[in-house]
Coordinates of C-alpha atoms and ligand atoms in Angstrom, one line a residue:
X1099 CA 111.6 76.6 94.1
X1100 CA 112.1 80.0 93.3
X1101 CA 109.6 83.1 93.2
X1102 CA 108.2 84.0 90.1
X1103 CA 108.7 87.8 91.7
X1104 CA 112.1 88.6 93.9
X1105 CA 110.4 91.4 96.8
X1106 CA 112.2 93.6 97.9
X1107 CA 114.6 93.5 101.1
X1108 CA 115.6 96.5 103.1
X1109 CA 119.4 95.0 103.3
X1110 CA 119.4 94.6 99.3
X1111 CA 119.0 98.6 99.8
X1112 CA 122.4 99.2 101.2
X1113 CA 124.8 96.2 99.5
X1114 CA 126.7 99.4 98.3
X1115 CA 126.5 101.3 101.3
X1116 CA 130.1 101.3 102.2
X1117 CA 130.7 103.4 99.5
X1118 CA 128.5 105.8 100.3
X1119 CA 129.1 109.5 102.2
X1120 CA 128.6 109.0 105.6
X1121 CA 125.9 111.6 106.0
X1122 CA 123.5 108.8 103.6
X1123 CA 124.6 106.3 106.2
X1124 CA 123.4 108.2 108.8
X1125 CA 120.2 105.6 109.8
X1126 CA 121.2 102.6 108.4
X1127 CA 123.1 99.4 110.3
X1128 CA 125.8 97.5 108.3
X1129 CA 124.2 94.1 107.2
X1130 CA 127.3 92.8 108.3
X1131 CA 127.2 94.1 112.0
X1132 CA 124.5 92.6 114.4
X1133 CA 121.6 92.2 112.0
X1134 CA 123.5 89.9 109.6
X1135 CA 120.7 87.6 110.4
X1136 CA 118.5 89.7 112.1
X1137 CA 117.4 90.3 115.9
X1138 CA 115.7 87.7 117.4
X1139 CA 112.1 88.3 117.0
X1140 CA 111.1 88.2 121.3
X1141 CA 107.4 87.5 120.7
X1142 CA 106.7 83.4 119.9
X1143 CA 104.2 83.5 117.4
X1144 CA 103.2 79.6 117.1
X1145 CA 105.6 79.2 114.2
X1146 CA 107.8 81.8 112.1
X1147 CA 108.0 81.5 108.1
X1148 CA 111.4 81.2 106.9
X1149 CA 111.8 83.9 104.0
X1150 CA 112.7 80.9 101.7
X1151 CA 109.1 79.5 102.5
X1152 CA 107.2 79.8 98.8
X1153 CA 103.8 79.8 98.2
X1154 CA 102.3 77.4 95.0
X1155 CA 100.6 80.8 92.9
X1156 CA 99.1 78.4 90.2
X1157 CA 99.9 75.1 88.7
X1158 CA 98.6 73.5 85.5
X1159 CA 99.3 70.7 83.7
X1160 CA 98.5 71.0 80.3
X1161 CA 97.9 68.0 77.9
X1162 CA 100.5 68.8 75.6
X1163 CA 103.2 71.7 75.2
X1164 CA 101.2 72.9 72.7
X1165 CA 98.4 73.7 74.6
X1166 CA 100.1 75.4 77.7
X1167 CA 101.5 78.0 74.7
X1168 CA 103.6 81.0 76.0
X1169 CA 102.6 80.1 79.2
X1170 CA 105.6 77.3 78.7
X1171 CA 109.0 78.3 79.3
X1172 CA 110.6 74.8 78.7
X1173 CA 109.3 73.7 75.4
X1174 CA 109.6 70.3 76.5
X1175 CA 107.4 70.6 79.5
X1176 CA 103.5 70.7 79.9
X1177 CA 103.5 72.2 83.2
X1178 CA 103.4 75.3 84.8
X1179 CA 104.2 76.0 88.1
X1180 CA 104.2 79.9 90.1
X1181 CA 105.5 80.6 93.2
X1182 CA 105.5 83.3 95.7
X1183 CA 106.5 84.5 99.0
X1184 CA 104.9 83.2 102.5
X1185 CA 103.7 85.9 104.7
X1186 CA 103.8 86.0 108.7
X1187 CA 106.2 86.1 111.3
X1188 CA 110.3 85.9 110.8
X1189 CA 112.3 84.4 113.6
X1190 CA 114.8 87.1 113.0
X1191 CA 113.3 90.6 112.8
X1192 CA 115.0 93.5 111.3
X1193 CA 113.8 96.2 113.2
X1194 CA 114.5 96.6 116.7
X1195 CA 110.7 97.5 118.0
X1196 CA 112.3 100.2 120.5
X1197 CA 113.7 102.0 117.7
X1198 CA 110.1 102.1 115.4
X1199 CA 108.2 105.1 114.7
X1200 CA 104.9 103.1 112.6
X1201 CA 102.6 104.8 110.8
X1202 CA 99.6 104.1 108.9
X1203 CA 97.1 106.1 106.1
X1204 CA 94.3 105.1 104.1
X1205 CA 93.9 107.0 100.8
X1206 CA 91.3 106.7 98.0
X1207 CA 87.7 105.9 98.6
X1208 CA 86.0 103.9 101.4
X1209 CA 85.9 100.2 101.7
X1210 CA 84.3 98.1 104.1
X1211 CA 87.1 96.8 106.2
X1212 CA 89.9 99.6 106.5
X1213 CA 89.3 100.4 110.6
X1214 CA 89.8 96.4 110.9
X1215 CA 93.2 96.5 109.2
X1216 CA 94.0 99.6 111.2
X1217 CA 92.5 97.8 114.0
X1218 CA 95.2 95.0 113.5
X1219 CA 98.4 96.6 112.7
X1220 CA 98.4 98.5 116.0
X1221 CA 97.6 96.0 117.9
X1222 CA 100.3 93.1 116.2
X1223 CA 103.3 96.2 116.3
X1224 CA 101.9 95.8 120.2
X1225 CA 102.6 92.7 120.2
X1226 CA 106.3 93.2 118.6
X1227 CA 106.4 95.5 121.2
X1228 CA 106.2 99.0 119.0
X1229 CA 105.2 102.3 121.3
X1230 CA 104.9 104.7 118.9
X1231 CA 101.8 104.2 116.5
X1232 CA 100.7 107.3 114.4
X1233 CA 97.4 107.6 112.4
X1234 CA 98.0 110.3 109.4
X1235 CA 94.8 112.0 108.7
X1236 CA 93.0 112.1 105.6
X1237 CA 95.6 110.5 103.8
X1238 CA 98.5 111.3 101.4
X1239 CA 97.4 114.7 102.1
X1240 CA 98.2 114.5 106.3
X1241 CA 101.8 114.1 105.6
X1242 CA 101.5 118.0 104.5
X1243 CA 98.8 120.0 105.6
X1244 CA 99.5 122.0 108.6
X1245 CA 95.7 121.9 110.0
X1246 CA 96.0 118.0 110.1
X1247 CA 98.1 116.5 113.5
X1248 CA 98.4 113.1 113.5
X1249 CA 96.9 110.5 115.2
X1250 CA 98.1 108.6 117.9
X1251 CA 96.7 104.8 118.2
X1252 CA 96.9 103.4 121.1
X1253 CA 95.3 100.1 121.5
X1254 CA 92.4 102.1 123.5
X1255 CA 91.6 103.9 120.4
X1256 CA 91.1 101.0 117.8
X1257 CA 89.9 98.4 120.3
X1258 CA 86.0 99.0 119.3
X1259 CA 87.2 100.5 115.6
X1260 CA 86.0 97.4 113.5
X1261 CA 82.7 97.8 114.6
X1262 CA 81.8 100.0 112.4
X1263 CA 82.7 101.4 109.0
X1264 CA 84.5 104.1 107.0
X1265 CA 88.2 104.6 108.6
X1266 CA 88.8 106.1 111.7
X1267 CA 91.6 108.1 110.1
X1268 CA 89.9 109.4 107.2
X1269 CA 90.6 108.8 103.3
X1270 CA 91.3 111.9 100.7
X1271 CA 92.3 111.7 97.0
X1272 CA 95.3 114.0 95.7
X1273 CA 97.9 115.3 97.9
X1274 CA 101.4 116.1 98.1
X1275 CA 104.4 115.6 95.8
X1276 CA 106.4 112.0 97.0
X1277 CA 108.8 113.7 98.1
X1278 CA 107.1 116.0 100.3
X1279 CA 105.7 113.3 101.9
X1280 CA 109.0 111.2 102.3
X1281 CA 110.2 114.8 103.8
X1282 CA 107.4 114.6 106.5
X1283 CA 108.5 111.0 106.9
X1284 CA 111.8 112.1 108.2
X1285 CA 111.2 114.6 110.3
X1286 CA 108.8 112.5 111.8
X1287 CA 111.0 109.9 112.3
X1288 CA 108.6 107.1 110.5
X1289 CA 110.3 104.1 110.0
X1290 CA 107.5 101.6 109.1
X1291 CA 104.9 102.9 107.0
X1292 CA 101.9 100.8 106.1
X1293 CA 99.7 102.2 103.6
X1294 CA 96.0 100.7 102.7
X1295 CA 94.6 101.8 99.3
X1296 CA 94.0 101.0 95.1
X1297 CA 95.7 101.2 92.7
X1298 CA 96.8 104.8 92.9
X1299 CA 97.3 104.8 96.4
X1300 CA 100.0 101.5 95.8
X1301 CA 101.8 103.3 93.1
X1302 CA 102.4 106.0 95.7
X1303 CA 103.8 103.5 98.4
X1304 CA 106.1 102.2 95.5
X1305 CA 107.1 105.4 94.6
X1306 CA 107.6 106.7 98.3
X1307 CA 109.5 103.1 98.8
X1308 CA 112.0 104.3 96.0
X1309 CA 112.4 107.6 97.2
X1310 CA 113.5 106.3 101.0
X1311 CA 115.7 104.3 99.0
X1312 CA 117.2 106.7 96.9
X1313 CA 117.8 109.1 99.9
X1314 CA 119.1 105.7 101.9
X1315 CA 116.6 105.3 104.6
X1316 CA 115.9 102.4 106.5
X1317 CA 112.2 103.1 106.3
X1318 CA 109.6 99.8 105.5
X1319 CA 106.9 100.8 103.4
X1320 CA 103.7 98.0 102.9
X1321 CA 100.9 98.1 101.5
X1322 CA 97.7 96.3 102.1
X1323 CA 95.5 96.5 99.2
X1324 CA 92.0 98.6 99.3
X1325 CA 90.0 97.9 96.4
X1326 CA 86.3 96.8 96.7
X1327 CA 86.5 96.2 92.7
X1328 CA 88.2 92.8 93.7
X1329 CA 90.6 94.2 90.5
X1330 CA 94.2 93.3 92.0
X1331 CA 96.0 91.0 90.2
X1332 CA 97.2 87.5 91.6
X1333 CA 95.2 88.0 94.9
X1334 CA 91.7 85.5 95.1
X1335 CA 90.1 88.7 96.7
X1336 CA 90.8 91.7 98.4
X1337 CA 88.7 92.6 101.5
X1338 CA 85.6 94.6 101.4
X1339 CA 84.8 92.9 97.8
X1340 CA 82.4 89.8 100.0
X1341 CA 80.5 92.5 102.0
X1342 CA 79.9 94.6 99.1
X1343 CA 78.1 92.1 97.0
X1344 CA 76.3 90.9 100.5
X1345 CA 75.0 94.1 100.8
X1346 CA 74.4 94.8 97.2
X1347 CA 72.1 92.4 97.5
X1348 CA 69.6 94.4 99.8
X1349 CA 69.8 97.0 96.7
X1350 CA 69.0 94.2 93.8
X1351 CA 66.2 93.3 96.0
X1352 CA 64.4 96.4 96.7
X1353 CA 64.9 97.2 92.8
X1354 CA 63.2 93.9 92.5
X1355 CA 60.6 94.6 95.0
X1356 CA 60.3 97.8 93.4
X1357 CA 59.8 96.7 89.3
X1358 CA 57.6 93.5 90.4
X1359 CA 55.2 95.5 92.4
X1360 CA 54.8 98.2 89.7
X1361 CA 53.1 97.9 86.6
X1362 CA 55.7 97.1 83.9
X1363 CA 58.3 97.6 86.2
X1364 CA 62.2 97.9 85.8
X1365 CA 64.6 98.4 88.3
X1366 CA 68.1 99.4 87.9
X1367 CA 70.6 99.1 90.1
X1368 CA 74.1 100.1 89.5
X1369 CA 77.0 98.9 91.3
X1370 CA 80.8 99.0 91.7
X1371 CA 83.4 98.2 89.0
X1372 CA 85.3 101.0 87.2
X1373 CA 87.3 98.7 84.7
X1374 CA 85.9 94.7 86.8
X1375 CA 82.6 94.1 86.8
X1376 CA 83.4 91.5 90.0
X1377 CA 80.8 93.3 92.0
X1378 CA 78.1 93.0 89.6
X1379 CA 78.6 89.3 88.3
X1380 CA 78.7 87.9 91.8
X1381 CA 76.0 90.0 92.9
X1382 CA 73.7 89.3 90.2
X1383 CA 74.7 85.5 90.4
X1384 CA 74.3 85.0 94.5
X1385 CA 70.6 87.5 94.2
X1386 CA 69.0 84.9 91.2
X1387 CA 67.0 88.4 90.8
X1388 CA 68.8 89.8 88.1
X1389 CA 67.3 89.6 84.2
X1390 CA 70.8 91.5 82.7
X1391 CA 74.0 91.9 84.0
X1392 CA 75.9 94.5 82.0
X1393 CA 80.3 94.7 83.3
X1394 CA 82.3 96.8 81.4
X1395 CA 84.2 94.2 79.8
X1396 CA 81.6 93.1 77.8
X1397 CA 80.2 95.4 75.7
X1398 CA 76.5 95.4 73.9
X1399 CA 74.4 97.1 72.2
X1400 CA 71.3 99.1 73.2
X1401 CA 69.3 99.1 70.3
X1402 CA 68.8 96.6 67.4
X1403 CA 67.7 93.3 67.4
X1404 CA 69.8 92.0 69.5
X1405 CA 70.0 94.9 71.9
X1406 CA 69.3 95.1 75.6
X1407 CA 65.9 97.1 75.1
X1408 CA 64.4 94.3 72.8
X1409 CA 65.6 91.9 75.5
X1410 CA 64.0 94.2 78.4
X1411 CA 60.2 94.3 76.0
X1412 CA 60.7 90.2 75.6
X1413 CA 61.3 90.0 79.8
X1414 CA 58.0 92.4 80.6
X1415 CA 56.1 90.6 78.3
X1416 CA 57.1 87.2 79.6
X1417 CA 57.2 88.2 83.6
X1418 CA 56.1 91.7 83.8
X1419 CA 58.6 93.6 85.4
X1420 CA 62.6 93.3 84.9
X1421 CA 65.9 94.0 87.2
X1422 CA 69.0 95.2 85.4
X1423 CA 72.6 95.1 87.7
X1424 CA 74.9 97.3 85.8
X1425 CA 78.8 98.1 86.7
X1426 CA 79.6 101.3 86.6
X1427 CA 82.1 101.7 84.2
X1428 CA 79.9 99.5 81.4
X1429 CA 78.6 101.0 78.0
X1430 CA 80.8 104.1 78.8
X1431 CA 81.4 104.3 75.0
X1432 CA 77.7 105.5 75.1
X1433 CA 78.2 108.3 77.1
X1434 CA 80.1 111.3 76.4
X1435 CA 83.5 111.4 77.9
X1436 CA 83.1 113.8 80.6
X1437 CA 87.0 115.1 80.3
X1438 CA 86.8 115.2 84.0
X1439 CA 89.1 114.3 86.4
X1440 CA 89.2 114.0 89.9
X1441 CA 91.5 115.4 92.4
X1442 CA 94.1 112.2 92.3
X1443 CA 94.3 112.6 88.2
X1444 CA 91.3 109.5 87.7
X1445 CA 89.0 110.2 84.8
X1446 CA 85.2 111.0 86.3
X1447 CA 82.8 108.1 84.6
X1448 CA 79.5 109.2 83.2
X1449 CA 76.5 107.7 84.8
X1450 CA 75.1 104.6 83.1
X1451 CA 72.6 104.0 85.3
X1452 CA 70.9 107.4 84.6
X1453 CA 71.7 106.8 81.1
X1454 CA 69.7 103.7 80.9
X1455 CA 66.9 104.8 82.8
X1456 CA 66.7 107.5 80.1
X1457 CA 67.3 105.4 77.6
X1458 CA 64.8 102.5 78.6
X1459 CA 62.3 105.0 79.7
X1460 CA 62.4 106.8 76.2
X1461 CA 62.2 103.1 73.7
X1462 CA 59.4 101.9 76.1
X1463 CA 57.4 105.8 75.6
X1464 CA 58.4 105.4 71.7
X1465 CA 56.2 102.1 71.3
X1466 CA 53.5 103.6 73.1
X1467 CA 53.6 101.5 75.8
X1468 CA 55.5 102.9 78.6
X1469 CA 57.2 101.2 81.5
X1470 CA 58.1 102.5 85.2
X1471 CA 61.9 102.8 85.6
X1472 CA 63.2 102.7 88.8
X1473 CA 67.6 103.8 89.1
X1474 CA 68.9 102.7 92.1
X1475 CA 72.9 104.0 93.1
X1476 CA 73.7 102.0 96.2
X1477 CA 77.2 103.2 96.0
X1478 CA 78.1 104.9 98.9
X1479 CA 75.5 102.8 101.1
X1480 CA 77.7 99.8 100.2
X1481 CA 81.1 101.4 100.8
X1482 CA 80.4 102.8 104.4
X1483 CA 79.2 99.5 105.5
X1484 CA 81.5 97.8 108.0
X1485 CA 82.8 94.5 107.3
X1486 CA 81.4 91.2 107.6
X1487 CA 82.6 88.2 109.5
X1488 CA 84.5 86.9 106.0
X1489 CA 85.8 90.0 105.7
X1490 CA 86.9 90.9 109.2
X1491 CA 88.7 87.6 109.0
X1492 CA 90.7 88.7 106.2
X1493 CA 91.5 92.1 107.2
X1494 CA 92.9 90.4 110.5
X1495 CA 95.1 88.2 109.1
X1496 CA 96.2 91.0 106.3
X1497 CA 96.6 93.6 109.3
X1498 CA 99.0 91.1 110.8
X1499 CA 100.9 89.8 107.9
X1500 CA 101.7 93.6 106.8
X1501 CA 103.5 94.2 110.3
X1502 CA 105.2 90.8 109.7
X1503 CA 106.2 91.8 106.5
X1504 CA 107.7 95.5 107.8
X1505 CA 109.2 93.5 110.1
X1506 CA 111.0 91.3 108.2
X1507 CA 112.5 93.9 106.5
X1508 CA 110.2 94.1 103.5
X1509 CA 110.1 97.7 101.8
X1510 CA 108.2 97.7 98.7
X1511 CA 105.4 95.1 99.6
X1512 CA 102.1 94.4 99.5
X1513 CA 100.2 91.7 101.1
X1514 CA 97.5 89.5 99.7
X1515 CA 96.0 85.8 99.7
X1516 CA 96.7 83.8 96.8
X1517 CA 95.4 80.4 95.8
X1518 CA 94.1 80.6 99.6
X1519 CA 97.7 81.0 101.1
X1520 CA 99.0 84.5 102.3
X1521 CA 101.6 86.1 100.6
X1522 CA 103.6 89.0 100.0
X1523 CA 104.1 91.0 96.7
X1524 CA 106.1 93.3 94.9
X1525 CA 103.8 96.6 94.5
X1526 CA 104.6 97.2 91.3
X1527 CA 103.8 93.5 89.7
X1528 CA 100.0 93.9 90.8
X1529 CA 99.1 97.5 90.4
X1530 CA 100.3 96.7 86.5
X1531 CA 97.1 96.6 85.3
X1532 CA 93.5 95.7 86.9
X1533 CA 92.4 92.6 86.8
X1534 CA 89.2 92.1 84.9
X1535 CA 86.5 89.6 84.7
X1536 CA 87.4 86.8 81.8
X1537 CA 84.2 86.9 79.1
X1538 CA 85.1 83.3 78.4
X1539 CA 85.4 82.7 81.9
X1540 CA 83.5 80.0 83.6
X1541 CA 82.1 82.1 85.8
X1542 CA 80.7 84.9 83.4
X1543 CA 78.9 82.0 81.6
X1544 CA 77.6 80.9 84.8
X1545 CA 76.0 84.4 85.2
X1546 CA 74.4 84.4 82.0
X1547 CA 72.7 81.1 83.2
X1548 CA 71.6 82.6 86.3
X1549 CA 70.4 85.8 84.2
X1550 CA 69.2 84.2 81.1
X1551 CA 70.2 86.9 79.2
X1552 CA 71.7 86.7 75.3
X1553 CA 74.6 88.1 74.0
X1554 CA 73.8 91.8 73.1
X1555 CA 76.0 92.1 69.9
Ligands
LIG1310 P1 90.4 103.9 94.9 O1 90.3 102.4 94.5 O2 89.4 104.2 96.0 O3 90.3 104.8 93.7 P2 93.1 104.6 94.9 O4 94.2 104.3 95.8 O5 93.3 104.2 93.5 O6 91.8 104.0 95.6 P3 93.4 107.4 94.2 O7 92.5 108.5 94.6 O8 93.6 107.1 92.8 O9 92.8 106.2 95.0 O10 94.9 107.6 94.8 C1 95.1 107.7 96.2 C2 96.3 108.5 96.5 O11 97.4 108.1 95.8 C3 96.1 110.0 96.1 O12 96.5 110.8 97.3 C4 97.0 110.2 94.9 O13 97.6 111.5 95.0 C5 98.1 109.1 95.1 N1 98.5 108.6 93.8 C6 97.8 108.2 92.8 N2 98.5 107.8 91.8 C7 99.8 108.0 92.1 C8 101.1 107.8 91.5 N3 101.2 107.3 90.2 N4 102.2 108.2 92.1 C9 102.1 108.7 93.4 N5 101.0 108.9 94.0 C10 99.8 108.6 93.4
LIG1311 MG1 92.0 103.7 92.0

């Protein structure tokens, strides 16, 4: 069974090295001397993965071949079959654990979870038997700036770190050029690198991953990826998404508590979900307090008929107050574009929930009969939260896998559970494009169950 995706290998990096001046050789080993097959990994760890171990991705079988579509490579065939890479331990290790400098950064925004990954990494390249551990502050942005020293992690320093939130090394957006960073990396001698971030963050590992390879470096780059959106592609979930909607919930049901104790009540609450409205349909789905669940990719109207104010007039009228969960990148073709961008290039949203408070607040005084809005931006309360106990599972395993991964000799990588197996991907197949919630999707119906809500078009 082959993998749908081939991910990269640090030995594929230097098939031509022979050829190469020897000042590019300078780091590397010859594939052909000792590490043909690797070093003997010293640590047992209750059963290695061999790298031809595959993962089933997805299989369907289709009632005819002309149902499964493009989807069908064999025209013949109903069946479709995706597999991937295992993650965890090698029995031969390419790195010799004397020899690595590790170290780790979290870029981006904050995600329940990160100090557990952190937490994991140093403590499994302690169990490879790794000495040298850096943290690099603030992000991207430590590999440059002069104020910022890094961090060393000894296992003292992380041991306690999951218990609470935020990341112990601290998160920035921008930052230097890649190869100002991969210039740091050599003069600090970093040899493993594991970075945990999005989608911008991940193209940066890829494209500091090309530049060690382009300059000839033996240097492991992984990711482990740090979106709360849930928006990666192939992955079930990325961690921090289950706390987020747990503790979304405490803010769906103060806006409830809120809009059912005043008189004509609404409560907004807006969560999560620049591009994926993940947050926000399993939110509203798991609270059964949610009247309308607006995501971004399902668009509506406001006013009309069929619009969500008429809807919001038929709910007070019916139960006398209303909750609406809205993602924050929804109905942004309402708002004017803001032009703005922040410091890593992203385009700053405008703010639907204020918009529909204004909005709602303004049709209700219209007809004369007004109704108390309540906007509630749980944001940052969400993000800072540390993980749960489903999370801090998941980080775990992640945290470990990642090390496994560098160790292996992996470069390239990130990590991820798919179809409830962990596996290891190629960056740039699943920072493509963000996965978004499917309107014909069973689970978006199932939502509109659980709200009641009509189509708004
Ligand atoms: P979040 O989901 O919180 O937005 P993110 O990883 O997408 O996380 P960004 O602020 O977009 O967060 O990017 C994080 C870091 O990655 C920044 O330091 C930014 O400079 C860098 N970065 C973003 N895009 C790229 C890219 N295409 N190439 C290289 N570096 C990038
Ligand atoms: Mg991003």
């Amino acid at each position: 069974f082959e993998s749908r995706f081939s991910i990269p290998h640090l030995t594929d990096i230097f098939e031509d090295a022979a050829t190469l001046p020897s000042t590019f050789c300078l780091r590397m080993r010859s594939p052909t001397e000792d590490f043909a097959d690797g070093y003997p990994s010293d640590e047992k760890w209750h059963g290695y993965i061999n790298n031809n171990d595959r993962v089933l991705l997805k299989v369907i079988k289709f009632s005819s071949p002309a149902s499964a579509g493009a989807e069908c490579i064999d025209p013949d065939c109903s069946w479709v079959e995706q597999w991937v890479h295992r993650a965890g331990p090698r029995e031969k290790i390419y790195f010799k654990p004397e020899e690595v400098k590790a170290a780790i950064v979290t870029c981006g925004g904050l995600c329940p979870g990160l100090n557990d990954v952190i937490r994991q990494i140093v403590i499994t390249l302690e169990i490879y038997g790794v000495k040298k551990i850096a943290g690099i502050p603030f992000g991207y942005r430590g590999f440059a700036d002069k104020d910022l020293r890094e961090i060393p992690l000894p296992r003292n320093v992380v041991q306690n770190a999951h218990l609470s939130g935020g990341s112990l090394l601290g998160v920035s957006r921008g930052g230097p050029s890649v190869s100002d960073i991969v210039d740091s990396m050599e003069e600090r001698g970093i040899n493993m690198l594991f970075v945990l971030g999005g989608n911008g963050t991940h193209a940066g590992a890829n494209a500091i991953h090309n530049e060690c390879r382009k300059r000839r470096l033996t240097v492991a780059v992984v990711g482990v990826p740090k979106t709360i959106d849930n928006d990666i592609l192939l992955m079930d979930k990325t961690f921090g998404f289950d706390t987020a909607v747990e503790e979304a919930q405490r803010a769906i049901n103060s806006a409830y508590i809120e809009a059912h104790s005043a008189y004509r009540g609404i409560g907004i609450v807006k969560l999560m979900g620049r591009s994926s409205g993940f947050i926000a349909m399993h939110a509203s789905l798991a609270s059964g307090q949610v009247d309308i669940c607006l995501i971004p990719e399902v668009s509506f109207n406001l006013r009309g008929p069929h619009g969500v104010l008429d809807h919001l007039k038929y709910i007070l009228g019916k139960k006398g107050s209303a909750v609406v969960c809205v993602a924050e990148g929804a109905g942004q073709d309402f708002l004017q574009e803001t032009k703005a961008k922040d410091a890593s290039g992203n385009i700053v949203l405008g703010d639907i929930g204020v918009y529909l408070q204004q909005e709602i607040k303004r049709y209700f005084n219209e007809m004369g009969t007004p109704a108390d809005v309540k906007y509630i931006d749980p944001t940052y309360m969400i993000r800072a939260v540390r993980a749960n106990a489903s999370d801090g599972i998941l980080c775990a395993v992640l945290g470990q896998n990642a090390v496994h991964g560098a160790f292996a000799g992996y470069s390239g990588i990130t990590v991820g559970i798919s179809n409830t197996h962990y596996v290891y991907l190629p960056i740039p197949e699943v920072i493509s494009y963000p996965r978004v919630v499917d309107p014909n999707s069973r689970m978006w119906h199932r939502c509109l169950t659980s709200t009641g809500q009509p189509d708004f078009l």
